[in-house]
C-alpha cells in the first residue's frame, strides 16, 4: 500500500498485538503497522498514527494523538474509549461485531442456568464433604429467562435459550421488536415489570451513563425470590452492595457474575463469601484475535476505498 495510513496496534497482552499485526498483514502485506505493548510505546507512536487497532489502551494515550481518524476496538465493550474527552469528536470509533464473541457467551449463560437448575454448587459442596445426600433438582425447560440488552450478543443468547426450551422475554432501551423474544419490554419504566416475570435475568448491557447502577435496590426488589441474576455485560449496571444484600436476605436466589464495577473484584467485596454467588473473572467473552480480526480487516478495505465503516459506535450514546 503506497502512502498507506500508519496503523498503531496496541495490546498489553503477551504477543497479542503482534498477532493482530500479522493477521492484518496476511491480507494487506504492505500495511504500515507499528506495534505497542506498553504505555510508553503507545504514547510514543500515537502522534503519527492515523488508525488505532487494539484494546486495553493506557488512559493518557489519546491525549498525544495528532493525525488520528479511526479507532477500532477488538472487543465489544467501548465504555473506556467512547467517553474519552482526549479523543476528537470527528474520530470514528468502531468495534468488533458482538456476533463474533457471542458463541462463547451463549455457552456461559446456558452453563450458568443449567448449573443453577441442576444445583451443581450444592453437589460440589457435598462432594468436598464426602456426603451422599439426595436433593431435588429442577428443569430449565419451561422457565423464563429475561435478556436485558438485545444487541448482537443478547439476541444470540435469546435464540440459544429458546432452542433449549426456555421461554425468553427481552428488555432494551428502544421499542425495537425482536423475533428472538416472546415479549418485549422497553425503557426504564418497564424494567420492574420485566424482571418480575423472570426466573433468570441475564444482563448483556453496555456501560453507559443510563445503565450505571440500573440494577439497584428497586429493580432487585421487583425480582422473584426464586430468581437468579446473571451478568455478562458490564459490572457498572449493578449496585453490588444492593445485590449482596438481596441475596443474603433471600430476596433473590443467587447470582452468576462475570463482570464487576472494579476488576479485579475488590478483596473487601461482600460478594466473595456468599454461598449462592458464582464469580468468574471476566472470562465469558474472550477476545481471540483470529475470531475477531475479520471485522477490522473488512473495515480497513472500506477505509482505503473511502467507504463508510461498519460497526460504528455512537459515542454520545456510548454503544
Ligand atoms: N463479559 C464479557 O467478556 C463481554 C464480552 C463481550 C461484550 N461484553 C459486554 O456486552 C455488551 C453488549 O454487547 P453487544 O455486542 O450485544 O452490544 P450492542 O449490540 O451494542 O447491544 C447493546 C444492547 O443494550 C441495550 N441498551 C443499551 N442501553 C440501554 C439502556 N439504558 N436500557 C436498556 N437497554 C439498553 C441496547 O438497546 P437498543 O437495542 O434498544 O438500542 C442494545 O439492545 C457490551 O457493551 C460489552 O460491555 C462483555
PDB file of N, CA, C and O in Angstrom, residues 11 21 35 61 74 77 89-91 134 153 171 212 216 225 227 231 253-254 271 282 295 302-303:
ATOM      1  N   UNK A  11      -1.879  -3.763  22.343  1.00  0.00           N
ATOM      2  CA  UNK A  11      -2.430  -4.642  23.373  1.00  0.00           C
ATOM      3  C   UNK A  11      -1.301  -4.974  24.336  1.00  0.00           C
ATOM      4  O   UNK A  11      -0.211  -5.351  23.904  1.00  0.00           O
ATOM      5  N   UNK A  21      -1.146  -7.728  14.211  1.00  0.00           N
ATOM      6  CA  UNK A  21      -0.378  -7.144  13.104  1.00  0.00           C
ATOM      7  C   UNK A  21      -0.149  -8.192  12.018  1.00  0.00           C
ATOM      8  O   UNK A  21      -0.323  -7.914  10.823  1.00  0.00           O
ATOM      9  N   UNK A  35       3.651  -1.665  16.333  1.00  0.00           N
ATOM     10  CA  UNK A  35       3.076  -2.459  17.419  1.00  0.00           C
ATOM     11  C   UNK A  35       3.498  -1.877  18.756  1.00  0.00           C
ATOM     12  O   UNK A  35       4.660  -1.517  18.938  1.00  0.00           O
ATOM     13  N   UNK A  61      -3.242   7.778  26.669  1.00  0.00           N
ATOM     14  CA  UNK A  61      -2.675   7.551  25.326  1.00  0.00           C
ATOM     15  C   UNK A  61      -3.155   8.535  24.264  1.00  0.00           C
ATOM     16  O   UNK A  61      -2.374   9.073  23.473  1.00  0.00           O
ATOM     17  N   UNK A  74     -11.009  -4.140  19.475  1.00  0.00           N
ATOM     18  CA  UNK A  74     -11.142  -5.560  19.108  1.00  0.00           C
ATOM     19  C   UNK A  74     -12.172  -6.281  19.962  1.00  0.00           C
ATOM     20  O   UNK A  74     -12.545  -7.404  19.662  1.00  0.00           O
ATOM     21  N   UNK A  77     -17.096  -4.171  24.150  1.00  0.00           N
ATOM     22  CA  UNK A  77     -17.311  -3.080  25.109  1.00  0.00           C
ATOM     23  C   UNK A  77     -16.444  -1.882  24.738  1.00  0.00           C
ATOM     24  O   UNK A  77     -15.265  -2.029  24.441  1.00  0.00           O
ATOM     25  N   UNK A  89     -13.899  14.732  18.509  1.00  0.00           N
ATOM     26  CA  UNK A  89     -15.248  14.265  18.169  1.00  0.00           C
ATOM     27  C   UNK A  89     -15.350  13.637  16.782  1.00  0.00           C
ATOM     28  O   UNK A  89     -16.205  12.795  16.552  1.00  0.00           O
ATOM     29  N   UNK A  90     -14.479  14.059  15.853  1.00  0.00           N
ATOM     30  CA  UNK A  90     -14.602  13.511  14.487  1.00  0.00           C
ATOM     31  C   UNK A  90     -13.840  12.196  14.291  1.00  0.00           C
ATOM     32  O   UNK A  90     -13.836  11.639  13.191  1.00  0.00           O
ATOM     33  N   UNK A  91     -13.203  11.693  15.336  1.00  0.00           N
ATOM     34  CA  UNK A  91     -12.540  10.378  15.228  1.00  0.00           C
ATOM     35  C   UNK A  91     -13.628   9.297  15.268  1.00  0.00           C
ATOM     36  O   UNK A  91     -14.459   9.284  16.167  1.00  0.00           O
ATOM     37  N   UNK A 134     -29.395 -37.035  48.825  1.00  0.00           N
ATOM     38  CA  UNK A 134     -30.217 -36.674  47.679  1.00  0.00           C
ATOM     39  C   UNK A 134     -30.860 -35.295  47.885  1.00  0.00           C
ATOM     40  O   UNK A 134     -31.100 -34.879  49.017  1.00  0.00           O
ATOM     41  N   UNK A 153     -25.075  -9.661  21.011  1.00  0.00           N
ATOM     42  CA  UNK A 153     -24.812 -10.773  21.924  1.00  0.00           C
ATOM     43  C   UNK A 153     -26.094 -11.209  22.619  1.00  0.00           C
ATOM     44  O   UNK A 153     -26.402 -12.414  22.682  1.00  0.00           O
ATOM     45  N   UNK A 171     -35.593  -7.090  27.206  1.00  0.00           N
ATOM     46  CA  UNK A 171     -35.688  -5.685  27.641  1.00  0.00           C
ATOM     47  C   UNK A 171     -34.577  -4.900  26.955  1.00  0.00           C
ATOM     48  O   UNK A 171     -33.436  -5.365  26.871  1.00  0.00           O
ATOM     49  N   UNK A 212     -25.736   2.817  34.268  1.00  0.00           N
ATOM     50  CA  UNK A 212     -24.994   2.806  35.532  1.00  0.00           C
ATOM     51  C   UNK A 212     -25.941   2.600  36.716  1.00  0.00           C
ATOM     52  O   UNK A 212     -26.907   3.358  36.875  1.00  0.00           O
ATOM     53  N   UNK A 216     -30.305  -1.711  40.973  1.00  0.00           N
ATOM     54  CA  UNK A 216     -30.094  -1.288  42.350  1.00  0.00           C
ATOM     55  C   UNK A 216     -31.196  -1.923  43.194  1.00  0.00           C
ATOM     56  O   UNK A 216     -31.876  -2.852  42.756  1.00  0.00           O
ATOM     57  N   UNK A 225     -38.281 -14.035  44.433  1.00  0.00           N
ATOM     58  CA  UNK A 225     -37.309 -14.559  45.412  1.00  0.00           C
ATOM     59  C   UNK A 225     -36.573 -15.809  44.923  1.00  0.00           C
ATOM     60  O   UNK A 225     -35.471 -16.093  45.362  1.00  0.00           O
ATOM     61  N   UNK A 227     -35.513 -16.212  41.847  1.00  0.00           N
ATOM     62  CA  UNK A 227     -34.832 -15.914  40.575  1.00  0.00           C
ATOM     63  C   UNK A 227     -33.337 -15.625  40.757  1.00  0.00           C
ATOM     64  O   UNK A 227     -32.876 -15.273  41.851  1.00  0.00           O
ATOM     65  N   UNK A 231     -24.850 -11.812  35.060  1.00  0.00           N
ATOM     66  CA  UNK A 231     -24.340 -10.598  34.408  1.00  0.00           C
ATOM     67  C   UNK A 231     -23.100 -10.897  33.575  1.00  0.00           C
ATOM     68  O   UNK A 231     -22.047 -11.260  34.108  1.00  0.00           O
ATOM     69  N   UNK A 253     -32.551 -15.533  44.619  1.00  0.00           N
ATOM     70  CA  UNK A 253     -31.928 -16.817  44.967  1.00  0.00           C
ATOM     71  C   UNK A 253     -30.416 -16.810  44.826  1.00  0.00           C
ATOM     72  O   UNK A 253     -29.718 -17.525  45.559  1.00  0.00           O
ATOM     73  N   UNK A 254     -29.878 -16.042  43.890  1.00  0.00           N
ATOM     74  CA  UNK A 254     -28.422 -16.060  43.708  1.00  0.00           C
ATOM     75  C   UNK A 254     -28.017 -15.307  42.462  1.00  0.00           C
ATOM     76  O   UNK A 254     -28.843 -14.686  41.783  1.00  0.00           O
ATOM     77  N   UNK A 271     -19.505  -9.944  47.955  1.00  0.00           N
ATOM     78  CA  UNK A 271     -19.948 -10.997  47.032  1.00  0.00           C
ATOM     79  C   UNK A 271     -19.101 -12.270  47.152  1.00  0.00           C
ATOM     80  O   UNK A 271     -19.586 -13.379  46.945  1.00  0.00           O
ATOM     81  N   UNK A 282     -14.251 -12.268  34.490  1.00  0.00           N
ATOM     82  CA  UNK A 282     -14.445 -11.660  33.164  1.00  0.00           C
ATOM     83  C   UNK A 282     -13.888 -12.570  32.057  1.00  0.00           C
ATOM     84  O   UNK A 282     -13.020 -12.168  31.273  1.00  0.00           O
ATOM     85  N   UNK A 295     -13.352  -8.323  11.313  1.00  0.00           N
ATOM     86  CA  UNK A 295     -14.120  -7.074  11.380  1.00  0.00           C
ATOM     87  C   UNK A 295     -13.239  -5.885  10.997  1.00  0.00           C
ATOM     88  O   UNK A 295     -13.648  -5.001  10.243  1.00  0.00           O
ATOM     89  N   UNK A 302     -12.747  -0.905   3.497  1.00  0.00           N
ATOM     90  CA  UNK A 302     -13.684   0.214   3.294  1.00  0.00           C
ATOM     91  C   UNK A 302     -12.968   1.552   3.462  1.00  0.00           C
ATOM     92  O   UNK A 302     -13.183   2.491   2.696  1.00  0.00           O
ATOM     93  N   UNK A 303     -12.157   1.645   4.511  1.00  0.00           N
ATOM     94  CA  UNK A 303     -11.423   2.886   4.801  1.00  0.00           C
ATOM     95  C   UNK A 303     -10.557   3.287   3.599  1.00  0.00           C
ATOM     96  O   UNK A 303     -10.569   4.440   3.168  1.00  0.00           O
TER      97      UNK A 303
END
